[in-house]
PDB file of C-alpha atoms in Angstrom:
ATOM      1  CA  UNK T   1       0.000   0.000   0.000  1.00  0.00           C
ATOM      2  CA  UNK T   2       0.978   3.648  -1.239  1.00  0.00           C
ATOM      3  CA  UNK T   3       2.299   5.883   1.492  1.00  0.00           C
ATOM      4  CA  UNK T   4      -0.400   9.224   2.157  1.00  0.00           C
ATOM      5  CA  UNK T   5       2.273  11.697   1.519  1.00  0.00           C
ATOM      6  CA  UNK T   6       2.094  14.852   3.239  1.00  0.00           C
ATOM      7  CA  UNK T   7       0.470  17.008   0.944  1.00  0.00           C
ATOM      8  CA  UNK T   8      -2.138  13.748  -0.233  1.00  0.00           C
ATOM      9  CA  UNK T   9      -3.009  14.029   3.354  1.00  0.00           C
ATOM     10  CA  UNK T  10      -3.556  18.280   3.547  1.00  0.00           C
ATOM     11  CA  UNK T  11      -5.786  17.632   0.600  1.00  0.00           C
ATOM     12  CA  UNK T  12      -7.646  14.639   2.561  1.00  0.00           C
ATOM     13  CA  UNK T  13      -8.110  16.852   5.506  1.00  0.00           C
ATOM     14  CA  UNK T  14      -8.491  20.051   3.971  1.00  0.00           C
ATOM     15  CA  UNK T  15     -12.479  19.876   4.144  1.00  0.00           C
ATOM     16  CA  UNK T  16     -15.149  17.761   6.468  1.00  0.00           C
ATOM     17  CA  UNK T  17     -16.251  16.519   2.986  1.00  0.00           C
ATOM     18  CA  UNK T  18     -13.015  15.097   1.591  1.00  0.00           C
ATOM     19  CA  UNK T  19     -12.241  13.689   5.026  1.00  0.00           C
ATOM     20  CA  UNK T  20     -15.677  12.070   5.159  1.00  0.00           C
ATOM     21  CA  UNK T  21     -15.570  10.740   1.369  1.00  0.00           C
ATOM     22  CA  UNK T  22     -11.876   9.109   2.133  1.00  0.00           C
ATOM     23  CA  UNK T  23     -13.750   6.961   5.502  1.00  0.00           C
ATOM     24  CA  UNK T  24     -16.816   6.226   3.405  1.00  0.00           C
ATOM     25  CA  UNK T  25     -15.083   4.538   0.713  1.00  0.00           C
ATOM     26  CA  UNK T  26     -14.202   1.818   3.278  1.00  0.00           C
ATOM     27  CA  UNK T  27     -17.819   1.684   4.798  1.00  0.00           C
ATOM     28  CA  UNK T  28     -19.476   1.264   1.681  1.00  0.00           C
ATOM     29  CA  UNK T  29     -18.397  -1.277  -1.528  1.00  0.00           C
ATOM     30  CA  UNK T  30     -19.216   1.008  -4.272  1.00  0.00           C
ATOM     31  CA  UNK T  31     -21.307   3.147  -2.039  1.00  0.00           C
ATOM     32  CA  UNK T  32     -23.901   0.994  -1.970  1.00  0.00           C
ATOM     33  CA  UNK T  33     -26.113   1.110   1.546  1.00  0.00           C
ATOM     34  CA  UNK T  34     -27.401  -1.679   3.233  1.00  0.00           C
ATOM     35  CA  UNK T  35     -29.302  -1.925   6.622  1.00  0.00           C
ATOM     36  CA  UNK T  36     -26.414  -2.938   9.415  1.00  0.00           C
ATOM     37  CA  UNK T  37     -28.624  -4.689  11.278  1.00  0.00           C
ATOM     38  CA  UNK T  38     -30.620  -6.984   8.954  1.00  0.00           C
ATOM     39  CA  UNK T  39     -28.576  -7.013   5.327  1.00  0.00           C
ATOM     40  CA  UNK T  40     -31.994  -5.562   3.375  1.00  0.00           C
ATOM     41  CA  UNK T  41     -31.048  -2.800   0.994  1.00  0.00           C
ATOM     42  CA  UNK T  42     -34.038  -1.555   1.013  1.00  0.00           C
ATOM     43  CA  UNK T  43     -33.944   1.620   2.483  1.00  0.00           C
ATOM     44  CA  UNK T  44     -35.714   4.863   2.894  1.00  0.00           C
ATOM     45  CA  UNK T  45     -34.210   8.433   3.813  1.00  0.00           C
ATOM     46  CA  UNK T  46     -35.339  10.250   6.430  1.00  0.00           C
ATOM     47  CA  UNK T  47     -35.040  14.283   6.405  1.00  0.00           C
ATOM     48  CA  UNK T  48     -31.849  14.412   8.863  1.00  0.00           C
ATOM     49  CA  UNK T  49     -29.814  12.203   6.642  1.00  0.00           C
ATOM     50  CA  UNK T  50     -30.040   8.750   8.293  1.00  0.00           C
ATOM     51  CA  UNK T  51     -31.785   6.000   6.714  1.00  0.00           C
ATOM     52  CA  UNK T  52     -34.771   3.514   7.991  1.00  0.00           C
ATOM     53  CA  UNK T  53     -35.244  -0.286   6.577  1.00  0.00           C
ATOM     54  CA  UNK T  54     -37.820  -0.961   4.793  1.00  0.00           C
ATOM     55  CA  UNK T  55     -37.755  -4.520   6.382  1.00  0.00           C
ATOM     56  CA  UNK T  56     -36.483  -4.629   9.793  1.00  0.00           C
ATOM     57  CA  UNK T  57     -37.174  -0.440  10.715  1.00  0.00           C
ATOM     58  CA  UNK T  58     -33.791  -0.349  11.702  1.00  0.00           C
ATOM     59  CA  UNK T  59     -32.896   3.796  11.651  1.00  0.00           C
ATOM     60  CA  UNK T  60     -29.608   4.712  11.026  1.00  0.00           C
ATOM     61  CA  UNK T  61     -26.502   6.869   9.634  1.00  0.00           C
ATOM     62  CA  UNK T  62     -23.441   6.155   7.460  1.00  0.00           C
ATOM     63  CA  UNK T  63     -21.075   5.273  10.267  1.00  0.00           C
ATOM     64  CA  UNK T  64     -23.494   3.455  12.701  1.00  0.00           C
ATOM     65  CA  UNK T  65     -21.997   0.244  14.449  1.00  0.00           C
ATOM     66  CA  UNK T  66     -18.750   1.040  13.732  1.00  0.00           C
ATOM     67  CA  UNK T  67     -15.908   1.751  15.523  1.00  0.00           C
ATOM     68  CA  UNK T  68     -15.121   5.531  14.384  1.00  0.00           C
ATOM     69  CA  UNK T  69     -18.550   6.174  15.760  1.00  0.00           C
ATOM     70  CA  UNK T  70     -16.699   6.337  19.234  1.00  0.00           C
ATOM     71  CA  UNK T  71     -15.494   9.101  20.557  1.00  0.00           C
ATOM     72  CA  UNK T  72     -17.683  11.785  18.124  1.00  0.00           C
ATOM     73  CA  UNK T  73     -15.356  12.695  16.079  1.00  0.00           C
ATOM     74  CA  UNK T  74     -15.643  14.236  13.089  1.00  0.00           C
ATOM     75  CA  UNK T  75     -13.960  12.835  10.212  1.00  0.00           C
ATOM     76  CA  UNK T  76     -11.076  15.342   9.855  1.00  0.00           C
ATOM     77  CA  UNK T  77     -10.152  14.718  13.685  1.00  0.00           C
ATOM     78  CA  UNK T  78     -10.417  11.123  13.267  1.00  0.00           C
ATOM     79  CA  UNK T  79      -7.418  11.201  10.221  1.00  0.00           C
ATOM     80  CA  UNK T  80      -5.604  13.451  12.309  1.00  0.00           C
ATOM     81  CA  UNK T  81      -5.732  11.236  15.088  1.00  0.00           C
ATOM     82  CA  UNK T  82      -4.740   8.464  13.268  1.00  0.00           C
ATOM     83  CA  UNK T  83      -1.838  10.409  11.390  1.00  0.00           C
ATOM     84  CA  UNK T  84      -0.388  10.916  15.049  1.00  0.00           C
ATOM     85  CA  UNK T  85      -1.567   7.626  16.219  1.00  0.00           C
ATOM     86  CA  UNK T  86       0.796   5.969  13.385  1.00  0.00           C
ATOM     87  CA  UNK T  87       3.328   8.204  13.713  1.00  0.00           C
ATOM     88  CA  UNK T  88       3.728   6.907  17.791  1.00  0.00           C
ATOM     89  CA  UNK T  89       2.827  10.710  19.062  1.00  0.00           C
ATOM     90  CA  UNK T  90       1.960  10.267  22.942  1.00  0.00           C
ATOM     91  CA  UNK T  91      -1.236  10.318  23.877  1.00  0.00           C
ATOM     92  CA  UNK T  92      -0.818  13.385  26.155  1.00  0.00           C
ATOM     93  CA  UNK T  93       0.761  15.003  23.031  1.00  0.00           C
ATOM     94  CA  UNK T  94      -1.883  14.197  20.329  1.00  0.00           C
ATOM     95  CA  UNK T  95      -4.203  15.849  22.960  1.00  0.00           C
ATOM     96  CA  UNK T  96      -2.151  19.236  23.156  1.00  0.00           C
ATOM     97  CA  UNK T  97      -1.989  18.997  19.214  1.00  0.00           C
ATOM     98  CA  UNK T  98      -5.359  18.165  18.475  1.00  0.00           C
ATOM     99  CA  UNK T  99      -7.344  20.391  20.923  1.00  0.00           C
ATOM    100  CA  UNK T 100      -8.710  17.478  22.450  1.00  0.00           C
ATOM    101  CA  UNK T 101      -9.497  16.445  26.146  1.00  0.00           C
ATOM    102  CA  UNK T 102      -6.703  13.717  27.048  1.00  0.00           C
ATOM    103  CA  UNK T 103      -9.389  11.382  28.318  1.00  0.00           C
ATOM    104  CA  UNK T 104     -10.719  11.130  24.664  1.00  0.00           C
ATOM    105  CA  UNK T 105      -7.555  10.871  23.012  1.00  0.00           C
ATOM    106  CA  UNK T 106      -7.077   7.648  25.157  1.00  0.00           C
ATOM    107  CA  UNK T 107     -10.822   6.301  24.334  1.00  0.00           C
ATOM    108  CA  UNK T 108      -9.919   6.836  20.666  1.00  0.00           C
ATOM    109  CA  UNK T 109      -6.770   5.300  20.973  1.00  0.00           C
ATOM    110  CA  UNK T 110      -8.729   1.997  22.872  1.00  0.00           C
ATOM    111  CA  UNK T 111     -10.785   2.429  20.141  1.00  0.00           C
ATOM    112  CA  UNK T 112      -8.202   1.785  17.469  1.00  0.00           C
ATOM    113  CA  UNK T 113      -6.829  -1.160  18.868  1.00  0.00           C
ATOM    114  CA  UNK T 114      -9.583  -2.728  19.368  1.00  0.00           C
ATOM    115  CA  UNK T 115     -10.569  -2.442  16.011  1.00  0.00           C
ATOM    116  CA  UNK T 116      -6.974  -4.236  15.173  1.00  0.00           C
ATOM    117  CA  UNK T 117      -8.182  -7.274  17.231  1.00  0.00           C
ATOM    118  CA  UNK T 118     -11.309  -7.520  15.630  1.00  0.00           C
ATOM    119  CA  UNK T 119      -9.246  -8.265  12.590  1.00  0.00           C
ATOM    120  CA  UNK T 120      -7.142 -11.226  14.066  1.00  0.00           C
ATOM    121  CA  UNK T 121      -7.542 -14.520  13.310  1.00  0.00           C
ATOM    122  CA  UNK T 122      -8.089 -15.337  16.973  1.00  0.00           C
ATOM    123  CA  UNK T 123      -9.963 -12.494  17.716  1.00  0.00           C
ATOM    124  CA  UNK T 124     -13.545 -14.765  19.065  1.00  0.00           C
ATOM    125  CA  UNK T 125     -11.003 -16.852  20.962  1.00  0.00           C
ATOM    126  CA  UNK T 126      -9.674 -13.379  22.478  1.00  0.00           C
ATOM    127  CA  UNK T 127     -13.566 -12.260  23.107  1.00  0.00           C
ATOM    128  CA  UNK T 128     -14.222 -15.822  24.818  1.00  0.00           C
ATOM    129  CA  UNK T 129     -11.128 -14.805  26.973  1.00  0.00           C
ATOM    130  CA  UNK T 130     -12.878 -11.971  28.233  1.00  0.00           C
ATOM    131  CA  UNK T 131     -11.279  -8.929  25.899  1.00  0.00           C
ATOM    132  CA  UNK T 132     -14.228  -6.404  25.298  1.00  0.00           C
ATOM    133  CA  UNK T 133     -15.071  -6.448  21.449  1.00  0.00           C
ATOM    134  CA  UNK T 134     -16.138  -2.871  21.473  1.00  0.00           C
ATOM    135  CA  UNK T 135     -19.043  -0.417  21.435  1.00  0.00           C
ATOM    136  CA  UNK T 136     -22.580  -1.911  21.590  1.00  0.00           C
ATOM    137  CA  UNK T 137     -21.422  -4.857  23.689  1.00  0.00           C
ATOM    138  CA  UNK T 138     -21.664  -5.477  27.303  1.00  0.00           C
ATOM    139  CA  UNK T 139     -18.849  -4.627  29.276  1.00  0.00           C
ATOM    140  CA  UNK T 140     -17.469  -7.688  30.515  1.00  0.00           C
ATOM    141  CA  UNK T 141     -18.557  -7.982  34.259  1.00  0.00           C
ATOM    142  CA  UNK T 142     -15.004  -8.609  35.548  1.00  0.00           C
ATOM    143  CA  UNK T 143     -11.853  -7.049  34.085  1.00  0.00           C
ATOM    144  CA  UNK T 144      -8.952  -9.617  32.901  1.00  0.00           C
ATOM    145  CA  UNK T 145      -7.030 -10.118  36.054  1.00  0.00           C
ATOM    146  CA  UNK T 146      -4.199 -12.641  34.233  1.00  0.00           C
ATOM    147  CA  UNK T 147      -3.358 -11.693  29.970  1.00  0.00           C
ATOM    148  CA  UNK T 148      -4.320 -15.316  27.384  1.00  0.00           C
ATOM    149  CA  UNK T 149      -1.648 -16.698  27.034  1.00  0.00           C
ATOM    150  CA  UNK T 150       0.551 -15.945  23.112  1.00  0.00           C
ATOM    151  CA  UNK T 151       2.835 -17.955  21.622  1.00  0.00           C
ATOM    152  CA  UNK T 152       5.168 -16.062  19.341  1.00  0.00           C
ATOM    153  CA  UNK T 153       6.307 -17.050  15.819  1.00  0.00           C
ATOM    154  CA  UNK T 154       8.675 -15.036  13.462  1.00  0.00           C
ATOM    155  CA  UNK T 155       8.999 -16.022   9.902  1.00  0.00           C
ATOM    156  CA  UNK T 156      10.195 -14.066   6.422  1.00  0.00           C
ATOM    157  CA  UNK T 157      10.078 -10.774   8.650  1.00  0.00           C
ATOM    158  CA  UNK T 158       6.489 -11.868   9.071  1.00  0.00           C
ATOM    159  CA  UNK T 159       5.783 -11.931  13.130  1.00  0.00           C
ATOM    160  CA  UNK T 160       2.492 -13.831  14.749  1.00  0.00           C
ATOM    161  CA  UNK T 161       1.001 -13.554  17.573  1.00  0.00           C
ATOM    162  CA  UNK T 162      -0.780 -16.614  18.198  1.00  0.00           C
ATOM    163  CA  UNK T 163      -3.746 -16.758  21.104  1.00  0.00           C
ATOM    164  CA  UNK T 164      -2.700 -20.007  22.961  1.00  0.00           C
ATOM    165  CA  UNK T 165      -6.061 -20.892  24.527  1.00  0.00           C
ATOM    166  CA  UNK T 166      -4.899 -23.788  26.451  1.00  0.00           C
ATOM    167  CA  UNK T 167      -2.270 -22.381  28.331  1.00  0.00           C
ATOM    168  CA  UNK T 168      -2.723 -19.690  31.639  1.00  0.00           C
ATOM    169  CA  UNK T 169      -0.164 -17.495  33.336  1.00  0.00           C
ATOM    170  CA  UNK T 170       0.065 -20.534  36.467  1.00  0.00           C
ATOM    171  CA  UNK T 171       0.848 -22.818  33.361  1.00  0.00           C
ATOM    172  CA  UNK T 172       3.790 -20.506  32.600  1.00  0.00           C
ATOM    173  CA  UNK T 173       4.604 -20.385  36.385  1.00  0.00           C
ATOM    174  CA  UNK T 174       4.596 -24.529  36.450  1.00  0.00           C
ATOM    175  CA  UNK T 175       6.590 -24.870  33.364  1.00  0.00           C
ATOM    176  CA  UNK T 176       9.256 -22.544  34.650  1.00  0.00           C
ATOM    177  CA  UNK T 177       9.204 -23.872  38.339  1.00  0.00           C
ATOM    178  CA  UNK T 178       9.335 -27.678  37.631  1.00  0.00           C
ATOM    179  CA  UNK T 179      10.427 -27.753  34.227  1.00  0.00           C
ATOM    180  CA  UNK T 180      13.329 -25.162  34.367  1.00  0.00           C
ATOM    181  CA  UNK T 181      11.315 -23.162  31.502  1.00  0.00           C
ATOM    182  CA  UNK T 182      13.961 -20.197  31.640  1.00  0.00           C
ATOM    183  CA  UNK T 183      12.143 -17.087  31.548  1.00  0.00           C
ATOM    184  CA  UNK T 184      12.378 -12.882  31.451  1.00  0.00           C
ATOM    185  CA  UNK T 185      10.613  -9.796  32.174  1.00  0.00           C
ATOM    186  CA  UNK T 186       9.589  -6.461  30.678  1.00  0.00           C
ATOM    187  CA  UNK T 187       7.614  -4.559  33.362  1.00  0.00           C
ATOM    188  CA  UNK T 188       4.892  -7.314  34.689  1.00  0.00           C
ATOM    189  CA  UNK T 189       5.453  -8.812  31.015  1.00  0.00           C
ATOM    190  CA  UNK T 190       7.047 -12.008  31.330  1.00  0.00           C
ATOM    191  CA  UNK T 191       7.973 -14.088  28.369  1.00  0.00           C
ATOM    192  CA  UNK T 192       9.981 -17.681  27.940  1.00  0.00           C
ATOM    193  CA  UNK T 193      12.474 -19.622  26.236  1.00  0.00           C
ATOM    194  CA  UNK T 194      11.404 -21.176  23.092  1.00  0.00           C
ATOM    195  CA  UNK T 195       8.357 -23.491  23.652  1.00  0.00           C
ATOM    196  CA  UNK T 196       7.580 -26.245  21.135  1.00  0.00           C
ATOM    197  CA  UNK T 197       6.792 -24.418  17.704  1.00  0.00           C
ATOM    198  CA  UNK T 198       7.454 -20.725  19.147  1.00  0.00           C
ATOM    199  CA  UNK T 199      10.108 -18.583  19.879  1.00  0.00           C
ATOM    200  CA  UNK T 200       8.313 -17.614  22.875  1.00  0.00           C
ATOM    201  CA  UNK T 201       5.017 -17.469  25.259  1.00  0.00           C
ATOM    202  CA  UNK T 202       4.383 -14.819  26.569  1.00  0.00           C
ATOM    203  CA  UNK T 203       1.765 -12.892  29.194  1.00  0.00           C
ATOM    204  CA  UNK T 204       1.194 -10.545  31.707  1.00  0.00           C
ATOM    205  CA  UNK T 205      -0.548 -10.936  35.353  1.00  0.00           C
ATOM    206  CA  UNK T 206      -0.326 -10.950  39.109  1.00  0.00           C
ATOM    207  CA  UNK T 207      -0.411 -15.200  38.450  1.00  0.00           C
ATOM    208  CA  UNK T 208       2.737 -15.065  36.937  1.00  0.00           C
ATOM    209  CA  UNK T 209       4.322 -12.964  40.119  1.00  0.00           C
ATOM    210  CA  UNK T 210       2.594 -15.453  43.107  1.00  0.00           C
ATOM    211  CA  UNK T 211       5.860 -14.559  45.320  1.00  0.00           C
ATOM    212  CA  UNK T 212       8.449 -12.481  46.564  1.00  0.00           C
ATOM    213  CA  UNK T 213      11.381 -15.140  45.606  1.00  0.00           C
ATOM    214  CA  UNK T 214       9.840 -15.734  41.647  1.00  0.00           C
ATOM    215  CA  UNK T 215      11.668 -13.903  39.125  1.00  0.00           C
ATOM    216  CA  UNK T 216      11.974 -13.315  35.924  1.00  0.00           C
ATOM    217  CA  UNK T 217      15.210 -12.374  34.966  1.00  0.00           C
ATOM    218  CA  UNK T 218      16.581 -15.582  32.916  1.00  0.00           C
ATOM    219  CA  UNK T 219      19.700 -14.135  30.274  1.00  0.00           C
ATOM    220  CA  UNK T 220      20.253 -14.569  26.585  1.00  0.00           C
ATOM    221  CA  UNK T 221      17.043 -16.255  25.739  1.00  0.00           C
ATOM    222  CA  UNK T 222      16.344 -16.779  21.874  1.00  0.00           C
ATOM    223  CA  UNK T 223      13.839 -14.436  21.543  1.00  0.00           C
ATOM    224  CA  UNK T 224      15.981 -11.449  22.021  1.00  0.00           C
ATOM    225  CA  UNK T 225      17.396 -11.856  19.227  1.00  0.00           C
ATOM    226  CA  UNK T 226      13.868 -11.379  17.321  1.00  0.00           C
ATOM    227  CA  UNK T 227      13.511  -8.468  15.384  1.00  0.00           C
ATOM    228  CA  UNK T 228      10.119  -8.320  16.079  1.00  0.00           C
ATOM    229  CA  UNK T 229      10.661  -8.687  20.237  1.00  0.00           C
ATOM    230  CA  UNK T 230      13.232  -6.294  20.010  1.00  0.00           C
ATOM    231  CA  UNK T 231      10.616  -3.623  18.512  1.00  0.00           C
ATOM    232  CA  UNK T 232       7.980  -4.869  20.505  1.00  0.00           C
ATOM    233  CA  UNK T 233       9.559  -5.318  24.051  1.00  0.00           C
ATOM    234  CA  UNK T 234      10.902  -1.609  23.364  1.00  0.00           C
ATOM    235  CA  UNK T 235       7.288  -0.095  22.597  1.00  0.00           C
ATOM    236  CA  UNK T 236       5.910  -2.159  26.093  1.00  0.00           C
ATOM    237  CA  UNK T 237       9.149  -0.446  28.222  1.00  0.00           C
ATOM    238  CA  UNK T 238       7.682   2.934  27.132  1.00  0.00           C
ATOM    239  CA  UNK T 239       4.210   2.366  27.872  1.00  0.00           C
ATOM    240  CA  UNK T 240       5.529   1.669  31.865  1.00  0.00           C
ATOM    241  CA  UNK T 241       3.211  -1.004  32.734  1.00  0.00           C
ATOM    242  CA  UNK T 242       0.700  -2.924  31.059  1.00  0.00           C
ATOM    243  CA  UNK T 243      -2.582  -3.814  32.432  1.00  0.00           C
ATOM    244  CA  UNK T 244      -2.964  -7.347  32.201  1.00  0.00           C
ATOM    245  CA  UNK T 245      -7.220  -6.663  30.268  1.00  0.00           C
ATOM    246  CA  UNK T 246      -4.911  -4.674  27.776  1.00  0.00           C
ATOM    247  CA  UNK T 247      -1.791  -6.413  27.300  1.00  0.00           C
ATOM    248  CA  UNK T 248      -3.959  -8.691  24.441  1.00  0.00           C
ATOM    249  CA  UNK T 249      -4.354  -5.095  22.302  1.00  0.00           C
ATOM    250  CA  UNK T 250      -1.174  -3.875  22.863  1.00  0.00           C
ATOM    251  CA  UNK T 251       0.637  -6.681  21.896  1.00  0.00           C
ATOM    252  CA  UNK T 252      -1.843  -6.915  18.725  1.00  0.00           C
ATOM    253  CA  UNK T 253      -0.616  -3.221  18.042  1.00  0.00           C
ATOM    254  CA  UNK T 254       2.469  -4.447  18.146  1.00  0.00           C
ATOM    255  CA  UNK T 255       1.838  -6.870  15.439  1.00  0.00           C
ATOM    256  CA  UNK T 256       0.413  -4.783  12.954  1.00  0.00           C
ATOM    257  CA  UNK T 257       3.188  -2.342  13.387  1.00  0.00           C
ATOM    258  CA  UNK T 258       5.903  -4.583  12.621  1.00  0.00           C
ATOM    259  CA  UNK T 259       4.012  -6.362   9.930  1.00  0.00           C
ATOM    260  CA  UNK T 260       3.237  -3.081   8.528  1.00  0.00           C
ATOM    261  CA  UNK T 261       5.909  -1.352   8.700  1.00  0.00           C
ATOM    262  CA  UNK T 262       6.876  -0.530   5.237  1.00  0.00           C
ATOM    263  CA  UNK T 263       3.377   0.678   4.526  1.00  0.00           C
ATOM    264  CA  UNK T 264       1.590   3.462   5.434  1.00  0.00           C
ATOM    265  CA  UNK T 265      -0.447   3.335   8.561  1.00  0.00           C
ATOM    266  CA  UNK T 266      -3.097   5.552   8.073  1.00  0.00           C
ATOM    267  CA  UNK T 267      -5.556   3.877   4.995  1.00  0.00           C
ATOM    268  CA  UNK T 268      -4.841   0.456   7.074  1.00  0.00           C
ATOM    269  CA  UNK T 269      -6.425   1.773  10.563  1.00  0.00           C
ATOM    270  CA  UNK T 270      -8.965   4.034   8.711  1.00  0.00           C
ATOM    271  CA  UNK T 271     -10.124   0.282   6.855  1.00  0.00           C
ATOM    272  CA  UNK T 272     -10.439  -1.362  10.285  1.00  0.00           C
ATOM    273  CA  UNK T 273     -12.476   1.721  11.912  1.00  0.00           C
ATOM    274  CA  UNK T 274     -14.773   1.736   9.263  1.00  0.00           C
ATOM    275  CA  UNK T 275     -15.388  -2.489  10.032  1.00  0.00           C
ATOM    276  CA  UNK T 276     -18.710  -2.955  12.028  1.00  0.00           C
ATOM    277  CA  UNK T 277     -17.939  -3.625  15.461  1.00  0.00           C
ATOM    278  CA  UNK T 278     -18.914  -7.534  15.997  1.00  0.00           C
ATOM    279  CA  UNK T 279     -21.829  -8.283  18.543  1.00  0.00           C
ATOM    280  CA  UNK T 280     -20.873 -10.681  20.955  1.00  0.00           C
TER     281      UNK T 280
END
């Protein structure tokens, strides 16, 4: 994919409308409308703009249900934000530059990654584990006290980050107590020597700290020598501790990035606000 060079992007943002036409070319194939909730493209307009089905009654506008319909922002401030999102601006920064109360920026920027995992492969198996698919869904009734477990895989500069559903944090802890599984830390991030297929496991949780005398501080394991950890294990020291309910969309952000990192950020998050946010 293209980079947006600087001046593409004035001209994207120069107007609301130009801004809005760029998001609505992901929403809609060929800008043709369909009711989100029931398929029927049958539809009727209503005099404020939004739409009604003609089957299921279902009212409403052209970014309903999806993820960019967080936040309320318009469509210039949501390419801005993600111009400064890709470009790895701090939070408290995009705020000052944007005009924006910090609290928002972070709700956009939770925003964002969760519309990454709802593009993963394992992205049900991460909702089963308890990670909030986004807007329109329940909140889960208890946060994610111990991170799913990920097993790590680097191939042709290509790095996966593979939801290991059958292993916990205590299974870490086991392996590493009676199995000698050597093991490291990065904050409350803890990840392993090679494990069967992958490079690594790796999660984050008080279940992996049960004691004063565990540690995590293992030398030289393989997976240091990963281009991918190395990028990734830098971006999670800056952040300064990782919630164990987030670590599954950082380290998902961390995925993308890498995998994406000859291409230009921007059209690639714009595509996955624009998805509908799945109902779970």
């Amino acid at each position: 994919m293209a980079k947006i060079n600087i001046i593409s992007f004035n001209s994207l943002t120069f107007t609301e409308k130009s801004a809005r036409k760029f998001l609505l070319d992901f929403c809609w194939k060929n800008h043709q409308r369909y009711c989100p909730s029931c398929k029927n493209r049958k539809l009727y307009r209503l005099a404020d703009g939004r739409r009604r089905c003609g089957r299921c009654g279902y009212t409403f506008h052209d970014f309903s249900r999806r993820f960019l319909n967080r936040c309320a922002f318009t469509s210039r401030q949501w390419l801005w934000f993600l111009k400064l999102f890709a470009l790895d601006i701090a939070p408290v920064c995009i705020a000052a530059e944007m005009d924006v109360n910090y609290a928002t920026i972070l709700k956009a920027a939770d925003t964002v990654r969760r519309a990454i995992v709802a593009q993963a492969l394992d992205a049900d198996g991460l909702y089963e584990a308890g990670v909030w698919p986004g807007p329109g869904n329940p909140m889960p009734a208890a946060a994610i006290v111990n991170a799913p477990v990920f097993g790590i895989i680097e191939l042709g500069g290509v790095a996966i980050c593979d939801l290991m559903p059958s292993l916990s944090a205590e299974n870490l802890l086991h392996f590493k107590i009676n199995f000698c599984l050597k093991t490291a830390s990065v904050g409350q991030v803890v990840y392993t020597a090679p494990y069967k297929q992958y490079l690594s496991l790796v999660s984050c949780g008080p279940g992996l700290w049960p004691a004063r005398y565990i540690r995590h501080a293992d030398k030289r394991l393989p997976v240091e020598a990963s281009p991918f950890w190395t990028f990734a294990k830098l971006r999670l020291r800056h952040m300064r501790g990782v919630p164990a309910s987030h670590f599954p969309l950082y380290l998902k952000e961390c995925e993308l990035r890498y995998n994406s990192r000859d291409q230009d950020l921007v059209p690639i998050l714009a595509q996955m606000l624009c998805m509908f946010v799945p109902r779970k």
